[in-house]
Tab-separated table of N, CA and C and ligand atoms in Angstrom:
chain	number	residue	atom	x	y	z
R	912	MET	N	265.731	46.139	-42.686
R	912	MET	CA	266.191	45.183	-41.411
R	912	MET	C	267.810	45.377	-41.738
R	913	ASN	N	268.533	45.064	-40.404
R	913	ASN	CA	269.779	45.095	-40.338
R	913	ASN	C	270.436	43.924	-40.851
R	914	LYS	N	272.010	43.952	-41.304
R	914	LYS	CA	272.680	42.554	-41.354
R	914	LYS	C	272.653	41.508	-40.305
R	915	ILE	N	272.193	40.407	-40.694
R	915	ILE	CA	272.123	39.440	-39.400
R	915	ILE	C	272.920	38.247	-40.164
R	916	LEU	N	273.774	37.812	-39.328
R	916	LEU	CA	274.710	36.271	-39.531
R	916	LEU	C	274.141	35.357	-38.385
R	917	ILE	N	273.628	34.200	-38.892
R	917	ILE	CA	273.474	32.962	-37.880
R	917	ILE	C	274.406	32.069	-38.525
R	918	THR	N	275.303	31.893	-37.320
R	918	THR	CA	275.990	30.928	-37.711
R	918	THR	C	276.316	29.712	-36.439
R	919	TYR	N	276.696	28.494	-36.955
R	919	TYR	CA	276.638	27.360	-36.098
R	919	TYR	C	277.542	26.482	-36.128
R	920	SER	N	277.881	25.786	-35.195
R	920	SER	CA	278.709	24.510	-34.780
R	920	SER	C	277.875	23.357	-34.518
R	921	THR	N	277.933	22.038	-35.280
R	921	THR	CA	277.201	20.972	-34.967
R	921	THR	C	278.127	19.963	-35.294
R	922	LYS	N	277.842	18.748	-34.497
R	922	LYS	CA	278.358	17.487	-34.994
R	922	LYS	C	277.679	16.549	-35.287
R	923	THR	N	276.546	16.356	-34.773
R	923	THR	CA	275.459	15.494	-35.026
R	923	THR	C	274.111	16.098	-35.651
R	924	GLY	N	274.089	17.536	-35.889
R	924	GLY	CA	272.715	18.194	-36.789
R	924	GLY	C	271.705	18.759	-36.106
R	925	ASN	N	271.769	18.498	-34.536
R	925	ASN	CA	271.011	19.287	-33.691
R	925	ASN	C	270.684	20.648	-33.884
R	926	THR	N	272.185	21.360	-33.330
R	926	THR	CA	272.335	22.767	-33.431
R	926	THR	C	271.991	23.370	-34.912
R	927	LYS	N	272.234	22.692	-36.178
R	927	LYS	CA	272.186	22.994	-37.523
R	927	LYS	C	270.309	23.110	-37.843
R	928	LYS	N	269.724	22.208	-37.066
R	928	LYS	CA	268.195	22.296	-37.080
R	928	LYS	C	267.841	23.259	-36.521
R	929	VAL	N	268.333	23.929	-35.421
R	929	VAL	CA	267.659	25.208	-34.876
R	929	VAL	C	268.099	26.122	-35.707
R	930	ALA	N	269.479	26.160	-35.987
R	930	ALA	CA	269.812	27.323	-36.835
R	930	ALA	C	268.800	27.643	-38.039
R	931	ALA	N	268.893	26.568	-38.787
R	931	ALA	CA	267.866	26.517	-40.147
R	931	ALA	C	266.478	27.159	-39.594
R	932	ALA	N	266.073	26.586	-38.642
R	932	ALA	CA	264.513	26.974	-38.569
R	932	ALA	C	264.565	28.717	-38.131
R	933	ILE	N	265.640	29.106	-37.252
R	933	ILE	CA	265.461	30.529	-37.173
R	933	ILE	C	265.983	31.426	-38.362
R	934	SER	N	266.755	31.198	-39.228
R	934	SER	CA	267.000	31.556	-40.210
R	934	SER	C	265.845	31.793	-41.366
R	935	GLU	N	264.579	30.871	-41.069
R	935	GLU	CA	263.825	31.031	-42.118
R	935	GLU	C	262.463	32.322	-41.504
R	936	LEU	N	262.970	33.084	-40.590
R	936	LEU	CA	262.278	34.051	-40.126
R	936	LEU	C	262.407	35.411	-40.979
R	937	ASN	N	263.395	35.256	-41.665
R	937	ASN	CA	263.882	36.166	-42.919
R	937	ASN	C	264.728	35.945	-43.768
R	938	LYS	N	264.275	36.158	-44.868
R	938	LYS	CA	265.008	35.795	-46.300
R	938	LYS	C	266.543	36.653	-46.162
R	939	GLY	N	266.565	37.891	-45.547
R	939	GLY	CA	267.810	38.535	-45.548
R	939	GLY	C	268.971	38.228	-44.722
R	940	ILE	N	268.619	37.027	-43.963
R	940	ILE	CA	269.461	36.458	-42.700
R	940	ILE	C	270.577	35.405	-43.641
R	941	GLU	N	271.888	35.713	-43.110
R	941	GLU	CA	272.774	34.790	-43.712
R	941	GLU	C	273.086	33.575	-42.967
R	942	LEU	N	272.928	32.326	-43.209
R	942	LEU	CA	273.120	31.155	-42.485
R	942	LEU	C	274.393	30.592	-42.828
R	943	LYS	N	275.391	30.262	-42.191
R	943	LYS	CA	276.834	29.730	-42.372
R	943	LYS	C	277.315	28.646	-41.081
R	944	ASP	N	277.692	27.629	-41.971
R	944	ASP	CA	278.312	26.851	-40.722
R	944	ASP	C	279.801	27.669	-40.333
R	945	ILE	N	279.785	27.454	-38.827
R	945	ILE	CA	281.095	28.385	-38.382
R	945	ILE	C	282.472	28.404	-39.186
R	946	SER	N	282.428	27.285	-39.974
R	946	SER	CA	283.820	27.028	-40.540
R	946	SER	C	283.838	28.084	-41.755
R	947	GLU	N	282.723	28.545	-42.152
R	947	GLU	CA	282.408	29.222	-43.576
R	947	GLU	C	282.792	30.873	-43.288
R	948	VAL	N	282.749	31.164	-42.178
R	948	VAL	CA	282.396	32.569	-41.712
R	948	VAL	C	283.501	33.311	-42.206
R	949	THR	N	283.917	34.008	-43.143
R	949	THR	CA	284.869	35.076	-43.239
R	949	THR	C	285.251	36.337	-42.740
R	950	ASN	N	283.840	37.166	-42.402
R	950	ASN	CA	283.947	38.423	-41.936
R	950	ASN	C	283.041	38.611	-41.003
R	951	LEU	N	283.217	39.701	-40.263
R	951	LEU	CA	281.786	39.680	-39.321
R	951	LEU	C	281.418	41.237	-39.209
R	952	ASP	N	280.850	41.628	-40.428
R	952	ASP	CA	280.587	42.627	-41.110
R	952	ASP	C	278.789	42.573	-40.849
R	953	TYR	N	278.275	42.464	-39.567
R	953	TYR	CA	277.158	42.287	-39.503
R	953	TYR	C	276.399	43.096	-38.123
R	954	ASP	N	275.104	43.653	-38.101
R	954	ASP	CA	274.982	44.273	-37.190
R	954	ASP	C	274.654	43.388	-35.929
R	955	LEU	N	274.391	42.210	-36.264
R	955	LEU	CA	273.862	41.103	-35.126
R	955	LEU	C	274.752	39.733	-35.564
R	956	VAL	N	275.398	39.261	-34.594
R	956	VAL	CA	275.930	37.777	-35.114
R	956	VAL	C	275.241	37.215	-34.061
R	957	VAL	N	274.729	35.783	-34.650
R	957	VAL	CA	274.125	34.853	-33.786
R	957	VAL	C	274.876	33.636	-33.990
R	958	VAL	N	275.284	32.962	-32.582
R	958	VAL	CA	276.103	31.756	-32.636
R	958	VAL	C	275.258	30.623	-31.975
R	959	GLY	N	275.354	29.458	-32.712
R	959	GLY	CA	274.776	28.559	-32.329
R	959	GLY	C	275.842	27.309	-31.943
R	960	THR	N	275.661	26.594	-30.862
R	960	THR	CA	276.933	25.779	-30.450
R	960	THR	C	276.023	24.509	-29.775
R	961	TRP	N	276.762	23.649	-29.776
R	961	TRP	CA	276.284	22.231	-29.048
R	961	TRP	C	277.203	22.320	-27.915
R	962	ILE	N	276.655	21.836	-26.847
R	962	ILE	CA	277.150	21.765	-25.441
R	962	ILE	C	278.206	20.656	-25.276
R	963	ASP	N	279.641	20.956	-24.914
R	963	ASP	CA	280.750	20.012	-24.905
R	963	ASP	C	281.396	20.517	-23.354
R	964	LYS	N	281.501	19.676	-22.377
R	964	LYS	CA	281.905	19.565	-21.106
R	964	LYS	C	281.075	21.057	-20.546
R	965	GLY	N	280.002	21.132	-20.640
R	965	GLY	CA	279.467	22.613	-19.829
R	965	GLY	C	279.704	23.928	-20.588
R	966	THR	N	280.141	23.922	-21.927
R	966	THR	CA	280.180	24.973	-22.435
R	966	THR	C	280.221	24.909	-23.988
R	967	ALA	N	280.409	25.922	-24.591
R	967	ALA	CA	280.317	25.776	-26.129
R	967	ALA	C	281.403	24.889	-26.611
R	968	ASP	N	281.029	24.096	-27.869
R	968	ASP	CA	282.322	23.223	-28.093
R	968	ASP	C	283.346	23.911	-28.848
R	969	THR	N	284.330	23.095	-28.903
R	969	THR	CA	285.781	23.741	-29.218
R	969	THR	C	285.766	24.755	-30.407
R	970	LYS	N	285.042	24.258	-31.502
R	970	LYS	CA	284.914	25.261	-32.841
R	970	LYS	C	284.200	26.580	-32.262
R	971	ALA	N	283.096	26.519	-31.528
R	971	ALA	CA	282.208	27.775	-31.355
R	971	ALA	C	283.017	28.627	-30.265
R	972	LEU	N	283.692	28.063	-29.350
R	972	LEU	CA	284.637	28.423	-28.233
R	972	LEU	C	285.497	29.347	-28.945
R	973	LYS	N	286.229	29.028	-29.828
R	973	LYS	CA	287.253	29.876	-30.608
R	973	LYS	C	286.610	30.722	-31.315
R	974	PHE	N	285.500	30.472	-32.149
R	974	PHE	CA	285.009	31.823	-32.964
R	974	PHE	C	284.500	32.754	-32.049
R	975	ILE	N	283.777	32.315	-30.967
R	975	ILE	CA	283.090	33.169	-29.826
R	975	ILE	C	284.515	34.105	-29.254
R	976	GLU	N	285.594	33.379	-29.277
R	976	GLU	CA	286.848	34.214	-28.469
R	976	GLU	C	287.228	35.234	-29.657
R	977	SER	N	286.841	34.984	-30.734
R	977	SER	CA	287.375	36.167	-31.690
R	977	SER	C	286.625	36.951	-32.077
R	978	ILE	N	285.372	37.166	-31.446
R	978	ILE	CA	284.578	38.234	-31.612
R	978	ILE	C	284.663	39.394	-30.515
R	979	SER	N	284.825	40.789	-30.782
R	979	SER	CA	284.753	41.629	-29.931
R	979	SER	C	283.945	42.858	-30.232
R	980	ASN	N	283.439	43.664	-29.455
R	980	ASN	CA	282.514	44.782	-29.572
R	980	ASN	C	281.256	44.711	-30.554
R	981	LYS	N	280.891	43.376	-30.690
R	981	LYS	CA	279.531	43.189	-31.526
R	981	LYS	C	278.457	42.834	-30.789
R	982	LYS	N	277.262	43.412	-31.151
R	982	LYS	CA	276.059	42.788	-30.611
R	982	LYS	C	275.673	41.289	-31.396
R	983	VAL	N	275.425	40.711	-30.168
R	983	VAL	CA	275.355	39.157	-30.371
R	983	VAL	C	274.324	38.724	-29.865
R	984	ALA	N	273.976	36.967	-30.167
R	984	ALA	CA	272.973	36.385	-29.523
R	984	ALA	C	273.463	35.170	-29.705
R	985	PHE	N	272.818	34.015	-28.848
R	985	PHE	CA	273.218	32.846	-28.949
R	985	PHE	C	272.394	31.702	-28.839
R	986	PHE	N	272.533	30.559	-29.290
R	986	PHE	CA	271.562	29.263	-28.872
R	986	PHE	C	272.605	28.229	-28.807
R	987	PHE	N	271.803	27.122	-28.027
R	987	PHE	CA	272.689	26.094	-27.976
R	987	PHE	C	271.715	24.520	-27.791
R	988	THR	N	272.142	23.708	-28.126
R	988	THR	CA	271.465	22.318	-27.956
R	988	THR	C	272.371	21.740	-26.974
R	989	LEU	N	271.786	20.977	-25.876
R	989	LEU	CA	272.472	20.135	-25.023
R	989	LEU	C	271.685	18.792	-24.260
R	990	GLY	N	272.484	17.938	-24.168
R	990	GLY	CA	271.779	16.603	-23.680
R	990	GLY	C	270.855	17.045	-22.058
R	991	ALA	N	271.478	17.573	-21.362
R	991	ALA	CA	270.813	17.863	-20.441
R	991	ALA	C	269.384	18.407	-20.350
R	992	TYR	N	268.685	18.588	-19.313
R	992	TYR	CA	267.241	19.097	-19.381
R	992	TYR	C	267.204	20.565	-19.774
R	993	PRO	N	266.432	21.260	-20.326
R	993	PRO	CA	266.563	22.493	-20.733
R	993	PRO	C	266.559	23.435	-19.239
R	994	ASP	N	265.557	23.423	-18.415
R	994	ASP	CA	265.455	24.066	-17.065
R	994	ASP	C	266.623	23.461	-16.012
R	995	SER	N	267.267	22.654	-16.398
R	995	SER	CA	268.195	22.116	-15.378
R	995	SER	C	269.267	23.305	-15.033
R	996	GLN	N	269.974	22.915	-13.818
R	996	GLN	CA	270.945	23.988	-13.493
R	996	GLN	C	272.470	23.847	-14.334
R	997	HIS	N	272.340	22.810	-14.967
R	997	HIS	CA	273.568	22.733	-15.690
R	997	HIS	C	273.161	23.626	-17.172
R	998	ALA	N	271.942	23.405	-17.532
R	998	ALA	CA	271.523	24.512	-18.592
R	998	ALA	C	271.690	25.849	-18.344
R	999	MET	N	271.592	26.518	-16.913
R	999	MET	CA	271.661	27.580	-16.639
R	999	MET	C	272.946	28.063	-16.357
R	1000	ASP	N	273.639	27.019	-16.087
R	1000	ASP	CA	275.414	27.240	-15.896
R	1000	ASP	C	275.856	27.486	-17.570
R	1001	CYS	N	275.323	26.841	-18.329
R	1001	CYS	CA	275.970	26.755	-19.785
R	1001	CYS	C	275.811	28.391	-20.349
R	1002	THR	N	274.402	28.589	-19.826
R	1002	THR	CA	274.115	30.112	-20.338
R	1002	THR	C	275.037	31.000	-19.942
R	1003	LYS	N	275.285	30.878	-18.650
R	1003	LYS	CA	276.238	31.649	-17.904
R	1003	LYS	C	277.682	31.638	-18.449
R	1004	ASN	N	277.820	30.779	-18.626
R	1004	ASN	CA	279.326	30.234	-18.912
R	1004	ASN	C	279.565	31.021	-20.638
R	1005	ILE	N	278.553	30.914	-21.445
R	1005	ILE	CA	278.543	31.418	-22.841
R	1005	ILE	C	278.524	32.902	-22.771
R	1006	THR	N	277.633	33.352	-22.005
R	1006	THR	CA	277.203	35.142	-21.763
R	1006	THR	C	278.773	35.361	-21.456
R	1007	GLU	N	279.478	34.716	-20.462
R	1007	GLU	CA	280.686	35.327	-20.037
R	1007	GLU	C	281.947	35.384	-21.183
R	1008	LEU	N	281.717	34.223	-21.658
R	1008	LEU	CA	282.597	34.176	-22.868
R	1008	LEU	C	282.469	35.450	-23.953
R	1009	PHE	N	281.216	35.817	-24.418
R	1009	PHE	CA	280.922	37.080	-25.065
R	1009	PHE	C	281.276	38.140	-24.432
R	1010	GLU	N	280.917	38.371	-23.349
R	1010	GLU	CA	281.093	39.625	-22.549
R	1010	GLU	C	282.679	39.965	-22.001
R	1011	LYS	N	283.605	38.915	-21.910
R	1011	LYS	CA	284.784	39.209	-21.673
R	1011	LYS	C	285.423	40.054	-22.848
R	1012	ASN	N	284.855	39.809	-24.195
R	1012	ASN	CA	285.087	40.813	-25.074
R	1012	ASN	C	284.598	41.865	-25.570
R	1013	ASN	N	283.848	42.604	-24.532
R	1013	ASN	CA	282.983	43.725	-24.761
R	1013	ASN	C	282.078	43.446	-25.809
R	1014	ASN	N	281.366	42.459	-25.989
R	1014	ASN	CA	280.162	41.995	-26.781
R	1014	ASN	C	279.181	42.345	-26.165
R	1015	THR	N	277.832	42.788	-26.695
R	1015	THR	CA	276.627	42.917	-25.901
R	1015	THR	C	275.742	41.894	-26.234
R	1016	VAL	N	275.303	40.928	-25.393
R	1016	VAL	CA	274.497	39.705	-25.607
R	1016	VAL	C	272.849	40.454	-25.608
R	1017	VAL	N	272.458	40.272	-26.603
R	1017	VAL	CA	270.834	40.595	-26.778
R	1017	VAL	C	269.810	39.561	-26.508
R	1018	GLY	N	270.024	38.315	-26.437
R	1018	GLY	CA	269.432	37.276	-26.267
R	1018	GLY	C	269.806	35.832	-26.475
R	1019	HIS	N	269.146	34.877	-25.997
R	1019	HIS	CA	269.740	33.507	-25.898
R	1019	HIS	C	268.677	32.694	-25.886
R	1020	TYR	N	268.408	31.402	-26.503
R	1020	TYR	CA	267.581	30.356	-26.292
R	1020	TYR	C	268.775	28.807	-26.396
R	1021	HIS	N	267.880	27.921	-25.818
R	1021	HIS	CA	268.474	26.616	-25.937
R	1021	HIS	C	267.354	25.503	-25.767
R	1022	CYS	N	267.653	24.383	-25.748
R	1022	CYS	CA	266.989	23.055	-26.033
R	1022	CYS	C	267.554	22.012	-26.070
R	1023	GLN	N	266.757	20.826	-25.645
R	1023	GLN	CA	267.545	19.676	-25.753
R	1023	GLN	C	267.908	19.022	-27.039
R	1024	GLY	N	268.891	18.171	-27.207
R	1024	GLY	CA	269.189	17.752	-28.511
R	1024	GLY	C	269.636	16.329	-28.366
R	1025	ALA	N	269.237	15.430	-28.976
R	1025	ALA	CA	269.858	14.177	-28.840
R	1025	ALA	C	271.181	13.539	-28.762
R	1026	ILE	N	271.648	12.801	-27.972
R	1026	ILE	CA	273.249	12.696	-27.505
R	1026	ILE	C	273.248	11.517	-28.806
R	1027	ASP	N	274.658	11.710	-29.353
R	1027	ASP	CA	275.139	10.854	-30.371
R	1027	ASP	C	275.111	9.537	-29.938
R	1028	PRO	N	274.343	8.372	-30.464
R	1028	PRO	CA	274.245	7.203	-30.035
R	1028	PRO	C	275.571	6.455	-29.628
R	1029	GLN	N	276.481	6.823	-30.220
R	1029	GLN	CA	278.008	6.166	-30.119
R	1029	GLN	C	278.468	6.434	-28.570
R	1030	LEU	N	278.185	7.832	-28.326
R	1030	LEU	CA	278.681	8.074	-27.216
R	1030	LEU	C	277.652	7.335	-25.764
R	1031	ILE	N	276.867	7.199	-26.205
R	1031	ILE	CA	275.553	6.357	-25.138
R	1031	ILE	C	276.202	5.294	-24.996
R	1032	GLU	N	276.540	4.459	-26.074
R	1032	GLU	CA	276.887	2.983	-26.077
R	1032	GLU	C	278.461	2.959	-25.382
R	1033	PHE	N	279.328	4.297	-25.442
R	1033	PHE	CA	280.450	4.400	-24.968
R	1033	PHE	C	280.315	4.281	-23.452
R	1034	MET	N	279.288	5.240	-22.764
R	1034	MET	CA	279.067	5.517	-21.481
R	1034	MET	C	278.608	4.100	-21.061
R	1035	LYS	N	277.586	3.538	-21.561
R	1035	LYS	CA	277.072	2.215	-21.171
R	1035	LYS	C	278.343	1.247	-21.005
R	1036	LYS	N	279.145	1.191	-21.738
R	1036	LYS	CA	280.053	0.064	-21.806
R	1036	LYS	C	281.134	0.270	-20.902
R	1037	SER	N	281.725	1.589	-20.549
R	1037	SER	CA	282.875	2.268	-19.771
R	1037	SER	C	282.487	2.489	-18.479
R	1038	PHE	N	281.342	2.628	-17.957
R	1038	PHE	CA	281.157	3.373	-16.561
R	1038	PHE	C	279.874	2.359	-16.041
R	1039	GLY	N	280.185	2.220	-14.953
R	1039	GLY	CA	279.161	1.861	-13.806
R	1039	GLY	C	278.288	2.512	-13.585
R	1040	ALA	N	277.089	2.232	-12.889
R	1040	ALA	CA	275.984	2.932	-13.059
R	1040	ALA	C	276.227	4.258	-11.825
R	1041	ASP	N	277.258	3.954	-10.967
R	1041	ASP	CA	277.446	4.605	-9.759
R	1041	ASP	C	278.455	6.155	-10.464
R	1042	HIS	N	278.848	6.187	-11.588
R	1042	HIS	CA	279.826	6.708	-12.333
R	1042	HIS	C	279.284	8.065	-12.842
R	1043	PRO	N	279.708	9.106	-12.372
R	1043	PRO	CA	279.081	10.640	-13.091
R	1043	PRO	C	278.526	10.441	-14.553
R	1044	HIS	N	278.812	9.731	-15.292
R	1044	HIS	CA	278.419	9.778	-16.597
R	1044	HIS	C	277.844	8.135	-16.826
R	1045	GLY	N	277.956	7.191	-15.791
R	1045	GLY	CA	277.240	5.882	-16.094
R	1045	GLY	C	275.698	5.798	-16.396
R	1046	PRO	N	275.397	4.509	-16.642
R	1046	PRO	CA	273.705	4.344	-16.943
R	1046	PRO	C	273.047	4.067	-15.975
R	1047	ASN	N	272.808	5.015	-15.091
R	1047	ASN	CA	271.933	4.833	-13.858
R	1047	ASN	C	270.408	5.096	-14.166
R	1048	PRO	N	269.437	4.836	-13.881
R	1048	PRO	CA	267.927	4.835	-14.284
R	1048	PRO	C	267.695	6.216	-14.568
R	1049	GLU	N	268.119	7.129	-14.066
R	1049	GLU	CA	267.941	8.410	-13.843
R	1049	GLU	C	268.367	9.084	-15.255
R	1050	ARG	N	269.671	8.624	-15.690
R	1050	ARG	CA	270.452	8.790	-16.917
R	1050	ARG	C	269.950	8.363	-17.856
R	1051	ILE	N	269.625	7.178	-17.821
R	1051	ILE	CA	268.948	6.566	-19.133
R	1051	ILE	C	267.709	7.338	-19.527
R	1052	LYS	N	266.948	8.006	-18.551
R	1052	LYS	CA	265.636	8.522	-18.771
R	1052	LYS	C	266.114	9.720	-19.419
R	1053	ARG	N	266.975	10.491	-19.204
R	1053	ARG	CA	267.301	11.746	-19.684
R	1053	ARG	C	267.875	11.374	-21.144
R	1054	TRP	N	268.609	10.561	-21.177
R	1054	TRP	CA	269.095	10.108	-22.651
R	1054	TRP	C	267.992	9.773	-23.692
R	1055	ASN	N	266.903	8.965	-23.057
R	1055	ASN	CA	265.847	8.549	-23.706
R	1055	ASN	C	264.967	9.923	-24.242
R	1056	ASP	N	264.896	10.828	-23.359
R	1056	ASP	CA	264.077	11.940	-23.288
R	1056	ASP	C	264.707	12.949	-24.223
R	1057	ALA	N	266.029	12.901	-24.436
R	1057	ALA	CA	266.647	14.073	-25.260
R	1057	ALA	C	266.608	13.482	-26.410
R	1058	SER	N	266.705	12.099	-26.764
R	1058	SER	CA	266.777	11.444	-28.180
R	1058	SER	C	265.427	12.070	-29.172
R	1059	THR	N	264.700	12.602	-28.636
R	1059	THR	CA	263.595	13.008	-29.501
R	1059	THR	C	263.714	14.657	-29.858
R	1060	HIS	N	264.606	15.232	-29.617
R	1060	HIS	CA	265.099	16.572	-29.506
R	1060	HIS	C	266.097	16.907	-30.480
R	1061	PRO	N	266.296	18.264	-31.280
R	1061	PRO	CA	265.095	19.112	-31.334
R	1061	PRO	C	263.748	18.704	-31.864
R	1062	ASP	N	262.565	19.273	-31.180
R	1062	ASP	CA	261.331	18.421	-31.894
R	1062	ASP	C	260.733	19.798	-32.420
R	1063	GLU	N	259.383	19.541	-33.243
R	1063	GLU	CA	258.988	20.693	-33.554
R	1063	GLU	C	258.722	21.896	-32.600
R	1064	ASN	N	258.242	21.536	-31.516
R	1064	ASN	CA	257.993	22.513	-30.473
R	1064	ASN	C	259.186	23.291	-30.408
R	1065	ASP	N	260.295	22.702	-30.121
R	1065	ASP	CA	261.657	23.343	-30.168
R	1065	ASP	C	261.967	24.404	-31.218
R	1066	LEU	N	261.576	23.804	-32.085
R	1066	LEU	CA	261.730	24.911	-33.313
R	1066	LEU	C	260.990	25.884	-33.266
R	1067	ILE	N	259.707	25.757	-33.027
R	1067	ILE	CA	258.793	26.843	-32.965
R	1067	ILE	C	258.950	27.789	-31.613
R	1068	ASN	N	259.845	27.303	-30.693
R	1068	ASN	CA	259.950	28.271	-29.536
R	1068	ASN	C	261.523	28.922	-29.685
R	1069	ALA	N	262.347	28.398	-30.728
R	1069	ALA	CA	263.282	29.121	-30.978
R	1069	ALA	C	263.263	30.236	-31.908
R	1070	LYS	N	261.987	29.678	-32.977
R	1070	LYS	CA	261.500	30.882	-33.802
R	1070	LYS	C	260.904	32.239	-33.084
R	1071	LYS	N	260.405	31.756	-32.153
R	1071	LYS	CA	259.611	32.857	-31.210
R	1071	LYS	C	260.672	33.605	-30.484
R	1072	ALA	N	261.699	32.948	-29.835
R	1072	ALA	CA	262.721	33.644	-28.949
R	1072	ALA	C	263.143	34.653	-29.861
R	1073	PHE	N	263.540	34.223	-31.076
R	1073	PHE	CA	264.432	35.238	-32.085
R	1073	PHE	C	263.462	36.274	-32.944
R	1074	GLU	N	262.375	35.835	-33.143
R	1074	GLU	CA	261.387	36.797	-33.676
R	1074	GLU	C	261.377	38.126	-32.654
R	1075	GLU	N	261.419	37.737	-31.241
R	1075	GLU	CA	261.661	39.103	-30.366
R	1075	GLU	C	262.870	39.747	-30.689
R	1076	ILE	N	263.906	39.153	-30.504
R	1076	ILE	CA	265.241	39.503	-30.499
R	1076	ILE	C	265.325	40.219	-32.028
R	1077	PHE	N	264.929	39.571	-33.128
R	1077	PHE	CA	265.302	40.607	-34.220
R	1077	PHE	C	264.036	41.583	-34.454
R	1078	LYS	N	263.179	41.687	-33.631
R	1078	LYS	CA	262.487	43.007	-33.699
R	1078	LYS	C	263.211	44.506	-33.296
R	1079	ASN	N	264.242	44.126	-32.947
R	1079	ASN	CA	265.360	45.555	-32.511
R	1079	ASN	C	266.412	45.830	-33.659
R	1080	PHE	N	266.403	44.723	-34.587
R	1080	PHE	CA	267.336	44.686	-35.899
R	1080	PHE	C	267.092	44.998	-37.177
K	2104	FMN	C1	281.413	14.614	-26.444
K	2104	FMN	C2	280.572	15.214	-26.001
K	2104	FMN	C3	279.869	15.898	-24.726
K	2104	FMN	C4	278.904	16.376	-24.789
K	2104	FMN	N1	278.814	17.352	-23.387
K	2104	FMN	C5	277.861	17.644	-22.964
K	2104	FMN	C6	277.673	18.290	-21.594
K	2104	FMN	O1	278.490	18.618	-21.024
K	2104	FMN	N2	276.304	18.544	-21.104
K	2104	FMN	C7	275.280	18.446	-22.015
K	2104	FMN	O2	274.088	18.711	-21.158
K	2104	FMN	N3	275.367	17.600	-22.923
K	2104	FMN	C8	276.717	17.320	-23.678
K	2104	FMN	N4	276.469	16.752	-24.772
K	2104	FMN	C9	275.023	16.495	-25.570
K	2104	FMN	C10	275.081	17.564	-26.830
K	2104	FMN	O3	275.601	18.830	-26.379
K	2104	FMN	C11	273.838	17.332	-27.406
K	2104	FMN	O4	273.621	16.206	-28.096
K	2104	FMN	C12	273.721	18.297	-28.596
K	2104	FMN	O5	272.520	18.210	-29.093
K	2104	FMN	C13	274.602	17.878	-30.021
K	2104	FMN	O6	274.475	18.842	-30.813
K	2104	FMN	P1	275.096	18.466	-32.427
K	2104	FMN	O7	273.936	17.619	-32.893
K	2104	FMN	O8	274.263	20.077	-32.950
K	2104	FMN	O9	276.311	18.242	-32.643
K	2104	FMN	C14	277.721	16.015	-25.225
K	2104	FMN	C15	278.056	15.305	-26.560
K	2104	FMN	C16	279.094	14.859	-26.781
K	2104	FMN	C17	279.175	14.253	-27.983
């Protein structure tokens, strides 16, 4: 197998969980927090990020912008539903960030991730139900639905997706 790096940015641990699950696929895979990456001497660089305002969070964004001419794959966790337009837009945004610097995206995966309870409290206190981030019934349901993710199934699906991707490496 070629050299594979899995690196992730995480605020509350969701993205790290997915990264750890994927890294179990093969002992040769290196798993690193994004702040610990010192070189990009790998055949495939896999970047995990949490979604902040519809794209990769600041740390992952900076890292992605520093990569060029590599084979890459990515995964992300987000508060929105995985089959939502928002999730599709995030996939598109992150793909474009990589492709801007001539990287080749060989695959990607995403799943829902529990939203920081402090942020939910903040949104409940600060916004009315008609605000774009306010606590209307639909949004409260989505926050509750996200709270159990990533779950066992998400991790199994992440492994399946990356097993396919790693076949070519
Ligand atoms: C400041 C902040 C901004 C966020 N922005 C979005 C967003 O734009 N879209 C979304 O679907 N989820 C958003 N989320 C939810 C996180 O992406 C989600 O909970 C993710 O799983 C957190 O991953 P982590 O535990 O690895 O930090 C946001 C969360 C925070 C704290």
